[in-house]
Short mmCIF file of C-alpha atoms in Angstrom, two decimals:
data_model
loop_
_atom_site.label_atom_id
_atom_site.label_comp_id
_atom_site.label_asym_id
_atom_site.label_seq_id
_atom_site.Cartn_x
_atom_site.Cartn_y
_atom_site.Cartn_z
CA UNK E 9 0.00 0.00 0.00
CA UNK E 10 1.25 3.72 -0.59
CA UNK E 11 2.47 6.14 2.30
CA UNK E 12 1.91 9.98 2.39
CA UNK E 13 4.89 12.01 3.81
CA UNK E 14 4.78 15.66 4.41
CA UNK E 15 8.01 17.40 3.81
CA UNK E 16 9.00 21.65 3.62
CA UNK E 17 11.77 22.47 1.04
CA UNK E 18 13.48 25.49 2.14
CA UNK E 19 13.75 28.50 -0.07
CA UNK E 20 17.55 29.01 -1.84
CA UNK E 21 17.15 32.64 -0.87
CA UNK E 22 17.31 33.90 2.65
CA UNK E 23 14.61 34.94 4.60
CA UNK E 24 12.17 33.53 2.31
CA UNK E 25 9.40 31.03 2.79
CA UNK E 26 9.62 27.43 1.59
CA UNK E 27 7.39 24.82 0.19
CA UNK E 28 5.16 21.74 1.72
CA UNK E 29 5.13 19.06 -0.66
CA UNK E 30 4.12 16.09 -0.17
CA UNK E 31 5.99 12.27 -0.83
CA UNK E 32 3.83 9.45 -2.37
CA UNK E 33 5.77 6.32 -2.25
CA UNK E 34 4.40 3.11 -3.68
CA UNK E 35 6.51 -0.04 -4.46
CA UNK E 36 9.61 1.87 -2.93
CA UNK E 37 8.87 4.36 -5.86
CA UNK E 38 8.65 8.18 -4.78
CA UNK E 39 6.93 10.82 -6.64
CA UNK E 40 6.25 14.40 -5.60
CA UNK E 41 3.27 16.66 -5.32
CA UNK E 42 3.86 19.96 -4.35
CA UNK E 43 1.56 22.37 -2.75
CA UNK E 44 0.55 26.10 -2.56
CA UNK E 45 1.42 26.16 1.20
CA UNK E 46 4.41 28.26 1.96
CA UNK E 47 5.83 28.68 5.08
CA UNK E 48 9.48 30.14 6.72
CA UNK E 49 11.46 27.07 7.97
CA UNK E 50 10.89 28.51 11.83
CA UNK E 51 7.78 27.55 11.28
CA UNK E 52 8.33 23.66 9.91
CA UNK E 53 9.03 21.05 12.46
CA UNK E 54 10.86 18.40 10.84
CA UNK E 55 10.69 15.61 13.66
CA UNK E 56 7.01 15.90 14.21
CA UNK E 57 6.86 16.41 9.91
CA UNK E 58 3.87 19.78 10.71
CA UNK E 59 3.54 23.99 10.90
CA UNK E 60 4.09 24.77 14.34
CA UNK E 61 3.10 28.51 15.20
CA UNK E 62 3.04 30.16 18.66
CA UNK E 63 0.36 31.87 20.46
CA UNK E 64 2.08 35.61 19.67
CA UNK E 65 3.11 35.24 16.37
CA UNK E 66 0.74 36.82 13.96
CA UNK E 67 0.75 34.72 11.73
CA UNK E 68 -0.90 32.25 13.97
CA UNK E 69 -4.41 32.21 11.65
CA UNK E 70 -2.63 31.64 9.20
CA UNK E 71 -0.44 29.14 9.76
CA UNK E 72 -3.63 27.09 11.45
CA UNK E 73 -5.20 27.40 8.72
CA UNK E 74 -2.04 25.62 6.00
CA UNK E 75 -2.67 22.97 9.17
CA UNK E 76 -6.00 22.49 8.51
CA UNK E 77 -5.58 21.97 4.80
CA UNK E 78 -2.70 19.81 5.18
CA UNK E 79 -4.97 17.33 7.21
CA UNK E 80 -7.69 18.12 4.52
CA UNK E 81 -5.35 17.22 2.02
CA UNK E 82 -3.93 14.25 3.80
CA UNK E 83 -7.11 12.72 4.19
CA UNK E 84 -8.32 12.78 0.29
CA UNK E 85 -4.51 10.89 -0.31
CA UNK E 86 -5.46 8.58 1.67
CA UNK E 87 -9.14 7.73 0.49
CA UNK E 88 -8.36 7.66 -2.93
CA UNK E 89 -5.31 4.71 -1.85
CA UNK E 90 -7.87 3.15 -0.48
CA UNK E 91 -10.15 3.38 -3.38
CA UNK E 92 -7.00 2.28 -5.66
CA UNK E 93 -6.19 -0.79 -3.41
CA UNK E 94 -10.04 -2.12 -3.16
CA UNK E 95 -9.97 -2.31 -7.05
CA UNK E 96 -7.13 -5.46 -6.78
CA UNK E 97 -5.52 -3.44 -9.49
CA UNK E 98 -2.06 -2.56 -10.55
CA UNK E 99 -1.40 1.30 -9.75
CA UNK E 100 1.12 3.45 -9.27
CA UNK E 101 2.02 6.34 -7.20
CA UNK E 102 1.66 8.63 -10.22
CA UNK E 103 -1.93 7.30 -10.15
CA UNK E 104 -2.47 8.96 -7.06
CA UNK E 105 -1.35 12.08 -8.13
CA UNK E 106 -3.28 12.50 -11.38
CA UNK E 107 -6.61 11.58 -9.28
CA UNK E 108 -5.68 13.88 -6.15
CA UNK E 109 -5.60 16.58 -9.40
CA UNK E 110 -8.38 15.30 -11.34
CA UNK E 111 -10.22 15.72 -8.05
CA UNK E 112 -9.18 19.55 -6.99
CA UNK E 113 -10.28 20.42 -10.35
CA UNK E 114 -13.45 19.16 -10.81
CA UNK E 115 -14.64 18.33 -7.06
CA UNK E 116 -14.12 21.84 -5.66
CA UNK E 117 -17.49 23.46 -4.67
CA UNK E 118 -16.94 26.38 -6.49
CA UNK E 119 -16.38 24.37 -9.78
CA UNK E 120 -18.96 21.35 -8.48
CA UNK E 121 -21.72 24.39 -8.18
CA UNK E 122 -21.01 25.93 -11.71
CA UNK E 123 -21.15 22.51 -13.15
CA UNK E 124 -24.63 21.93 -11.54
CA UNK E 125 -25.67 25.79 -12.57
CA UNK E 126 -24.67 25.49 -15.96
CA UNK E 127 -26.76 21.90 -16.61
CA UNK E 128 -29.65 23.60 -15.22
CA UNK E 129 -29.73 26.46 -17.42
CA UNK E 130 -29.72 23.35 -20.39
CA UNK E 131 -32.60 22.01 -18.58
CA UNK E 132 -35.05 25.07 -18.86
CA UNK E 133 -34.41 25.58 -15.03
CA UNK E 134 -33.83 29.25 -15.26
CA UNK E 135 -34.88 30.81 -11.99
CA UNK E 136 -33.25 27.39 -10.09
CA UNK E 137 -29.63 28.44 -12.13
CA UNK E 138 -30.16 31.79 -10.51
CA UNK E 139 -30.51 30.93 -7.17
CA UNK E 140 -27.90 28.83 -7.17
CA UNK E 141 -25.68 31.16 -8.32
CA UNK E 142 -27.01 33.73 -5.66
CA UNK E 143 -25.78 31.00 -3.14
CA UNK E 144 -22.82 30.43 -4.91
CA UNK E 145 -21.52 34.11 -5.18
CA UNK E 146 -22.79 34.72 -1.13
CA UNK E 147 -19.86 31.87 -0.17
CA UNK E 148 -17.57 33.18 -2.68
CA UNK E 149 -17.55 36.79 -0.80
CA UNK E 150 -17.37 34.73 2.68
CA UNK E 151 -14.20 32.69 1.43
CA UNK E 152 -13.16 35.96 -0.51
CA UNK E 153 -12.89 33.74 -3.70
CA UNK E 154 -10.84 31.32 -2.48
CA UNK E 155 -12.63 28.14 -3.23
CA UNK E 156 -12.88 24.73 -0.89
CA UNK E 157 -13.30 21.00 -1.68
CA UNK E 158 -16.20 19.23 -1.28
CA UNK E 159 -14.92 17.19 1.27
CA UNK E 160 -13.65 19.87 3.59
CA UNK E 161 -17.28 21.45 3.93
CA UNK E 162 -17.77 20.53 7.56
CA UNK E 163 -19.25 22.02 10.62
CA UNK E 164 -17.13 24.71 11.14
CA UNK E 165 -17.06 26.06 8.04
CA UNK E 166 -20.89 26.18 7.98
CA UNK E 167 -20.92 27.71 11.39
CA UNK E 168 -18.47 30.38 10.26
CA UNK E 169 -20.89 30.71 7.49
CA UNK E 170 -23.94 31.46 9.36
CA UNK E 171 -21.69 33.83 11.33
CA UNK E 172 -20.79 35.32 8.86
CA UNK E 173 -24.39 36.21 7.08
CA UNK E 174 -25.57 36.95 10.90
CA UNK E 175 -22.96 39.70 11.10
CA UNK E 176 -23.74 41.06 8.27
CA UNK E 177 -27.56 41.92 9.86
CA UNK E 178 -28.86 39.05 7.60
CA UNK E 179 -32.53 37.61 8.50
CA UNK E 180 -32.48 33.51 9.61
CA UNK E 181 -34.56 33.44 5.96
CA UNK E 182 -32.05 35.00 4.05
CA UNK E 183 -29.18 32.76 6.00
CA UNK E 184 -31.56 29.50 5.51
CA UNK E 185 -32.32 30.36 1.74
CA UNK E 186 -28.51 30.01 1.07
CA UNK E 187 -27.45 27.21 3.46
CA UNK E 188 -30.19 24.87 2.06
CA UNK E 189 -29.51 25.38 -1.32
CA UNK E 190 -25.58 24.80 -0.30
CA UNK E 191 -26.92 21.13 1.72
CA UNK E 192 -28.92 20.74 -1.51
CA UNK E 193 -25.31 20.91 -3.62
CA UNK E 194 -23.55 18.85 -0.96
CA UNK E 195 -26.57 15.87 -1.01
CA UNK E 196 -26.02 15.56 -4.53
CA UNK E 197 -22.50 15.39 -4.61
CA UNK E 198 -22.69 12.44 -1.94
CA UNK E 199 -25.64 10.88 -4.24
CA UNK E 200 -22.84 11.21 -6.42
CA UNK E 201 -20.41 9.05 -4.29
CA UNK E 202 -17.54 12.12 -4.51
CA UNK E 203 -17.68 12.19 -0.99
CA UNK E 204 -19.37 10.95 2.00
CA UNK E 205 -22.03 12.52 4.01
CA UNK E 206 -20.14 13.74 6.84
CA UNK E 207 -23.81 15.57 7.57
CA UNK E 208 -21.94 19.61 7.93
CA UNK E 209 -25.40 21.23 8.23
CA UNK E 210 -26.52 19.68 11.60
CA UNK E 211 -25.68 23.06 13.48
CA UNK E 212 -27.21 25.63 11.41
CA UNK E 213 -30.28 26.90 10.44
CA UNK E 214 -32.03 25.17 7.62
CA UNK E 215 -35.64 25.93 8.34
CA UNK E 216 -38.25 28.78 7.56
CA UNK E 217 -39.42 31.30 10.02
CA UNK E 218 -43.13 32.72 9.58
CA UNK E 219 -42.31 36.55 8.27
CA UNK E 220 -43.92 39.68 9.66
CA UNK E 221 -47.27 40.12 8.38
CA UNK E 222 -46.80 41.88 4.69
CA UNK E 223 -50.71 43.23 3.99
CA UNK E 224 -52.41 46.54 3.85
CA UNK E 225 -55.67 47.43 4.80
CA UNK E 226 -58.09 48.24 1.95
CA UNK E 227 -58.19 52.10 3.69
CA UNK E 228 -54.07 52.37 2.85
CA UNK E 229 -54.90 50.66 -0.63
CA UNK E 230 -57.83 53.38 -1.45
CA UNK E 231 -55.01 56.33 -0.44
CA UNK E 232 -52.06 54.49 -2.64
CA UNK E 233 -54.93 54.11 -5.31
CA UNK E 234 -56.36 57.76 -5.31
CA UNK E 235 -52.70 59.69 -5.30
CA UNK E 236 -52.47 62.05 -7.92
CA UNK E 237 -49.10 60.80 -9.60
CA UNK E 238 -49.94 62.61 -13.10
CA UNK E 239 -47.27 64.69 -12.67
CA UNK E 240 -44.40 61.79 -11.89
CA UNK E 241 -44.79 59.19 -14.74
CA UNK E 242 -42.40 56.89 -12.83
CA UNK E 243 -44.18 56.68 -9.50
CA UNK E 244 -47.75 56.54 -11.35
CA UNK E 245 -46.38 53.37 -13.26
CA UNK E 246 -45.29 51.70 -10.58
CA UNK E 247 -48.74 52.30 -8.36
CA UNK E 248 -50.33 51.02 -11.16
CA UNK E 249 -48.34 47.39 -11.82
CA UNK E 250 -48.70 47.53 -7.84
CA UNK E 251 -53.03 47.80 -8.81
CA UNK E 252 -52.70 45.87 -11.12
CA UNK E 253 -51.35 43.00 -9.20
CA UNK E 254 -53.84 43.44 -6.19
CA UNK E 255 -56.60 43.52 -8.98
CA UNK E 256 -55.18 40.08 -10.27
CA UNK E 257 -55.95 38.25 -7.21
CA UNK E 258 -52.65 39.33 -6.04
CA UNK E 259 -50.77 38.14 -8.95
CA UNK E 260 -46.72 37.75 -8.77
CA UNK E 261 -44.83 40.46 -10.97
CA UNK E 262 -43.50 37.34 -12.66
CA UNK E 263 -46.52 36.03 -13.84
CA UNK E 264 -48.14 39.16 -14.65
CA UNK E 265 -45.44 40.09 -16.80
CA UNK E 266 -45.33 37.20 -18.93
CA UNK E 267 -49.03 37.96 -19.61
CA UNK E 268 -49.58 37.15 -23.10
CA UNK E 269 -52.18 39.13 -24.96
CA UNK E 270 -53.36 36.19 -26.11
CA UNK E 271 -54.44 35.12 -22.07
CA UNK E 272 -57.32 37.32 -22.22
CA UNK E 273 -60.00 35.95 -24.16
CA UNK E 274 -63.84 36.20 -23.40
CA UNK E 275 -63.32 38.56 -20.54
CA UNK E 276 -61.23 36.50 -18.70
CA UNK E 277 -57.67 35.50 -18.29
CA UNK E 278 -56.57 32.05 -18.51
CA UNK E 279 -52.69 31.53 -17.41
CA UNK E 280 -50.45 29.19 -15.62
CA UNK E 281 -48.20 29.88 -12.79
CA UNK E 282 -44.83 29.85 -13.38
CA UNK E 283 -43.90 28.72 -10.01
CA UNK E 284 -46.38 25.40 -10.08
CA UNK E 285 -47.28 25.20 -13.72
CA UNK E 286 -51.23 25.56 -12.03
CA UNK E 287 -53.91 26.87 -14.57
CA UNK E 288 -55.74 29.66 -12.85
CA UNK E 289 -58.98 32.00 -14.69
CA UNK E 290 -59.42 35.30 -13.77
CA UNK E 291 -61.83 37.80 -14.81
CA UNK E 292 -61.29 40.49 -16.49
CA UNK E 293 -62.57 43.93 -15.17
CA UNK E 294 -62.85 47.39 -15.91
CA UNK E 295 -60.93 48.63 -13.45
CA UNK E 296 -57.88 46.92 -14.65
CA UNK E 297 -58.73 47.80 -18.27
CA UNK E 298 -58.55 51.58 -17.10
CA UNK E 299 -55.03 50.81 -16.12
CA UNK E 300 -54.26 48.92 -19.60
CA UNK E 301 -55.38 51.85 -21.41
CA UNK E 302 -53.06 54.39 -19.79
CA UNK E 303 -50.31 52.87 -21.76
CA UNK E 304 -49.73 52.28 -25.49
CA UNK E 305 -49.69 49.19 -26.98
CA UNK E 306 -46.20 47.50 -26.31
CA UNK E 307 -44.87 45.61 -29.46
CA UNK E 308 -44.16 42.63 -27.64
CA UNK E 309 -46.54 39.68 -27.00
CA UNK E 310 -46.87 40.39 -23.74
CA UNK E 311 -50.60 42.05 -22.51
CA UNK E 312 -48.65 44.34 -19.90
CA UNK E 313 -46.26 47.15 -20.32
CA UNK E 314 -43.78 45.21 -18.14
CA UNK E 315 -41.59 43.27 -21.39
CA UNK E 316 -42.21 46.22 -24.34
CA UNK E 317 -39.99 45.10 -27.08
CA UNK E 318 -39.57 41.71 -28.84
CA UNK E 319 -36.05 40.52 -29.02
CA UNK E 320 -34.79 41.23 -26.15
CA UNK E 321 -33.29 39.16 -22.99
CA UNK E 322 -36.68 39.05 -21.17
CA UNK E 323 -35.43 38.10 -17.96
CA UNK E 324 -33.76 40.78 -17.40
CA UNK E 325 -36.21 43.11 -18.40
CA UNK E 326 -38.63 42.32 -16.38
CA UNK E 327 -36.36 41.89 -13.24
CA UNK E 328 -34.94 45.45 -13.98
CA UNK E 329 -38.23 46.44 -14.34
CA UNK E 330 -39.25 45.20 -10.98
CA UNK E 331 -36.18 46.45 -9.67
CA UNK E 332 -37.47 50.17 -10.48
CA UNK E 333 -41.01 49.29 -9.73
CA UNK E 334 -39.80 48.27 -6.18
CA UNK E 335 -37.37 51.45 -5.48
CA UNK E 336 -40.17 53.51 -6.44
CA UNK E 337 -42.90 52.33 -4.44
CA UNK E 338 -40.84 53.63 -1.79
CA UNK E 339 -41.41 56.73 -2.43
CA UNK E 340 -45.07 55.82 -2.89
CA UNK E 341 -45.19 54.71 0.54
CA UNK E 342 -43.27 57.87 2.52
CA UNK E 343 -46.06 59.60 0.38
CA UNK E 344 -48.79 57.49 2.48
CA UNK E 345 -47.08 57.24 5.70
CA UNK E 346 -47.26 53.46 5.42
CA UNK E 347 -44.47 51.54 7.58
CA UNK E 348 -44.19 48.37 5.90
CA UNK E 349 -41.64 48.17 3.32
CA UNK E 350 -43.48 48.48 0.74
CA UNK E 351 -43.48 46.14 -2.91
CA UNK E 352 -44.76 43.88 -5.38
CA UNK E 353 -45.35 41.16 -3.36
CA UNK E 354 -47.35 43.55 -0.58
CA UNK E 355 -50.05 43.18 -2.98
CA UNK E 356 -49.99 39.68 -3.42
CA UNK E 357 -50.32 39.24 0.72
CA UNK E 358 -52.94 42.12 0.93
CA UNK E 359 -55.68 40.92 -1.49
CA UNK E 360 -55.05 37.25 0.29
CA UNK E 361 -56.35 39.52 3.52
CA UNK E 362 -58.87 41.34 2.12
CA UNK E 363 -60.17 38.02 -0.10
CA UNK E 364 -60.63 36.43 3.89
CA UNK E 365 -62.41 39.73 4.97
CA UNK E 366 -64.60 39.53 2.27
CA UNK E 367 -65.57 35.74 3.47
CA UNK E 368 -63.62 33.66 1.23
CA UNK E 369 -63.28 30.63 3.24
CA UNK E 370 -60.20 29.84 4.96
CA UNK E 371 -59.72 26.33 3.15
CA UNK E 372 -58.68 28.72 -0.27
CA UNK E 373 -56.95 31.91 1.31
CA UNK E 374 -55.53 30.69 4.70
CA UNK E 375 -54.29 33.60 6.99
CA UNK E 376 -53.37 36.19 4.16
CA UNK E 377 -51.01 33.37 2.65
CA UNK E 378 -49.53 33.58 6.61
CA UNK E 379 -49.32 29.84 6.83
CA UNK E 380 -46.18 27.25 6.07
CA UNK E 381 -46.64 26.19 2.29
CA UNK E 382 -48.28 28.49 -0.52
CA UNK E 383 -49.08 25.10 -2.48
CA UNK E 384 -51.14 24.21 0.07
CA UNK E 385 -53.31 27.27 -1.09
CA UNK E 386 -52.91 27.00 -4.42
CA UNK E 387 -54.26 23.17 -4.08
CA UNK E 388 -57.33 24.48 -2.48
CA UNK E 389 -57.56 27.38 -5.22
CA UNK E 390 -57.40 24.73 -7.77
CA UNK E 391 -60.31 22.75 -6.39
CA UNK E 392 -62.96 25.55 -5.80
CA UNK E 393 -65.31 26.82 -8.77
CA UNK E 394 -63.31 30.12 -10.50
CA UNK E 395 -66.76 31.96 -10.30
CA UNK E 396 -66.59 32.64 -6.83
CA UNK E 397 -63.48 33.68 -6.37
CA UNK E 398 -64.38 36.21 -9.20
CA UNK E 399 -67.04 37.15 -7.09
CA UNK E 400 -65.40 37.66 -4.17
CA UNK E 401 -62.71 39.45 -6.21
CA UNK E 402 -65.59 41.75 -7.95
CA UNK E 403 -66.12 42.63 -3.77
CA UNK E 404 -62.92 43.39 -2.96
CA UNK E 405 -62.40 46.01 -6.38
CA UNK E 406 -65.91 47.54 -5.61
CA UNK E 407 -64.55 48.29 -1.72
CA UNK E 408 -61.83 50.38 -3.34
#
């Protein structure tokens, strides 16, 4: 069987740091692989074959660190021996060394991650790619680019992680949104059998807190509906997507702006949700046809003046629009004195509490959306007759 040594070759020039390398010896043949890990030779002890640092020397992070890897390092050499030996086949100690390389190159989570981002985008999985590479870039600024293998995610790093995001003032959602879809990554890569589950998520927080309560009363809706914005085409626009959506049953931006004119037929829009692929029917009122006709006709396909031109990258158009529609309802709210952040998705919670004021039964709007899992709702939606939702809808625009 092989045997890992760790040696330091000192630097040929004074006062310089040397290299760890380290021996692989199989068959009394010894090869070399060296390492990025430089260190002065005060800092090498050759009996004990380690980094040695003291408790003043400031470079004591640092050199714990090299440690760290080292033992990181030392550990993959040895698995993949073992993997080598349990085939009963020939191998030599070059073997090891093209697989400890093959393995740094493609088993990094950095380059794991963009593998997994970059199949999704060839599967149609758009708005998974991006949150993946949300997660991805939010650990790249904790490691400050330097990447890690897939094997040396454990405990402490995701501790240090969560840290990290809770220094930052980040929410537990906002921490949990990332670290899941980084245990998501690390599951697959052990379905994989690249490394094994050495379960580095056990300490953090992977779950979903209930969020403050997001809705307005129909009162703060009638103000943000009856500003006079005539003279700031910006702020008008975006009080009327932000109508618009509450007028939709609380539609999300992205499903309202991939409207298609062709959705509205017979006085009624027909569309599925992006999110669940659900078909839902809405009617179509004059109240949101007063909004429609405050715009010109877009040459897109799209019934909204959200995606205007053909030919363009529509993802980003819309989620630049939204962007602006956001930053600018802002303003709408300082204008109304309302406290809540305000936004797109405000809507979406405030007709779910109006729709239960108006005595829509609890079994299709639950709580103003307030409880664990939306599909839950959107189940119940799915089962009841469209007619009286559009009646209770018809309600809720006639209390405005």
């Amino acid at each position: 069987m092989a045997s890992i040594k760790v040696k330091f070759r000192p630097s040929q020039l004074p006062n310089h740091e040397g290299t760890i390398y380290y021996q692989i010896i199989h068959e009394r043949k010894p090869r070399q692989l060296l390492t990025e890990y430089h260190v002065f030779p005060s800092e090498w002890d050759e009996n004990r074959s380690m980094v040695i640092t003291t408790q003043k020397s400031e470079r004591k992070s640092f050199i714990l660190s090299i440690r760290e890897r080292i033992r990181w390092d030392i550990e993959r050499l040895t698995k993949i021996i073992r993997k080598l030996e349990n085939k009963s086949l020939p191998y030599m100690a070059d073997d090891v060394i093209d697989e400890f390389n093959r393995y740094a190159n493609e088993y990094s989570l950095f380059n794991y991650m963009e593998s997994m981002i970059a199949k999704l985008k060839q599967n149609g999985k758009i708005r998974t790619s991006e949150t993946y590479s949300a997660a991805l870039n939010s650990f790249k600024k904790f490691r400050n680019d330097e990447d890690i293998m897939l094997d040396c995610i454990n405990t402490e790093v995701m501790e240090a992680y969560e840290a990290w995001h809770q220094n930052r003032g980040n929410i537990p959602n906002t921490i949990s949104f990332y670290t899941r879809i980084l245990r998501a990554v690390y599951h697959r890569a052990v379905e994989d059998d690249i490394i094994e589950n050495r379960n580095p998520f056990r300490h953090v927080y992977t779950g979903v807190d209930k969020t403050v309560k997001r809705a307005l009363p129909l009162q703060t809706l009638k103000k943000i509906k009856s500003l006079d914005l005539s003279l700031n085409p910006t702020l008008d626009y975006a009080r009327d997507m932000f109508m618009m959506s509450f007028m939709l049953r609380g539609m999300s931006f992205i499903d309202m702006a991939y409207l298609r004119k062709t959705d509205l037929t017979n006085g009624h829009i027909i569309y599925r949700r992006r999110k669940t692929g659900q078909q839902l029917t809405i009617a179509w009122t004059t109240e949101m046809q007063v909004i429609i006709d405050k715009y010109p006709e877009n040459t897109s396909e799209y019934l909204l003046p959200i995606i205007r031109n053909s030919g363009i990258n529509e993802r980003c158009a819309y989620r630049n629009v939204g962007y602006l529609i956001n930053r600018n309802l802002k303003k709408v709210a300082e204008m109304t004195d309302i406290q809540i952040p305000l936004t797109m998705y405000v809507a979406r919670h405030s007709w779910a509490s109006a729709a239960k004021a108006k005595g829509i039964p609890l079994s299709v709007i639950s709580e103003g959306m307030g409880h664990d899992s939306e599909a839950t709702t959107q189940i119940y939606l799915a089962s009841l007759d469209t007619s009286v939702v559009d009646k209770a809808n018809s309600l809720i625009l006639k209390s405005l």
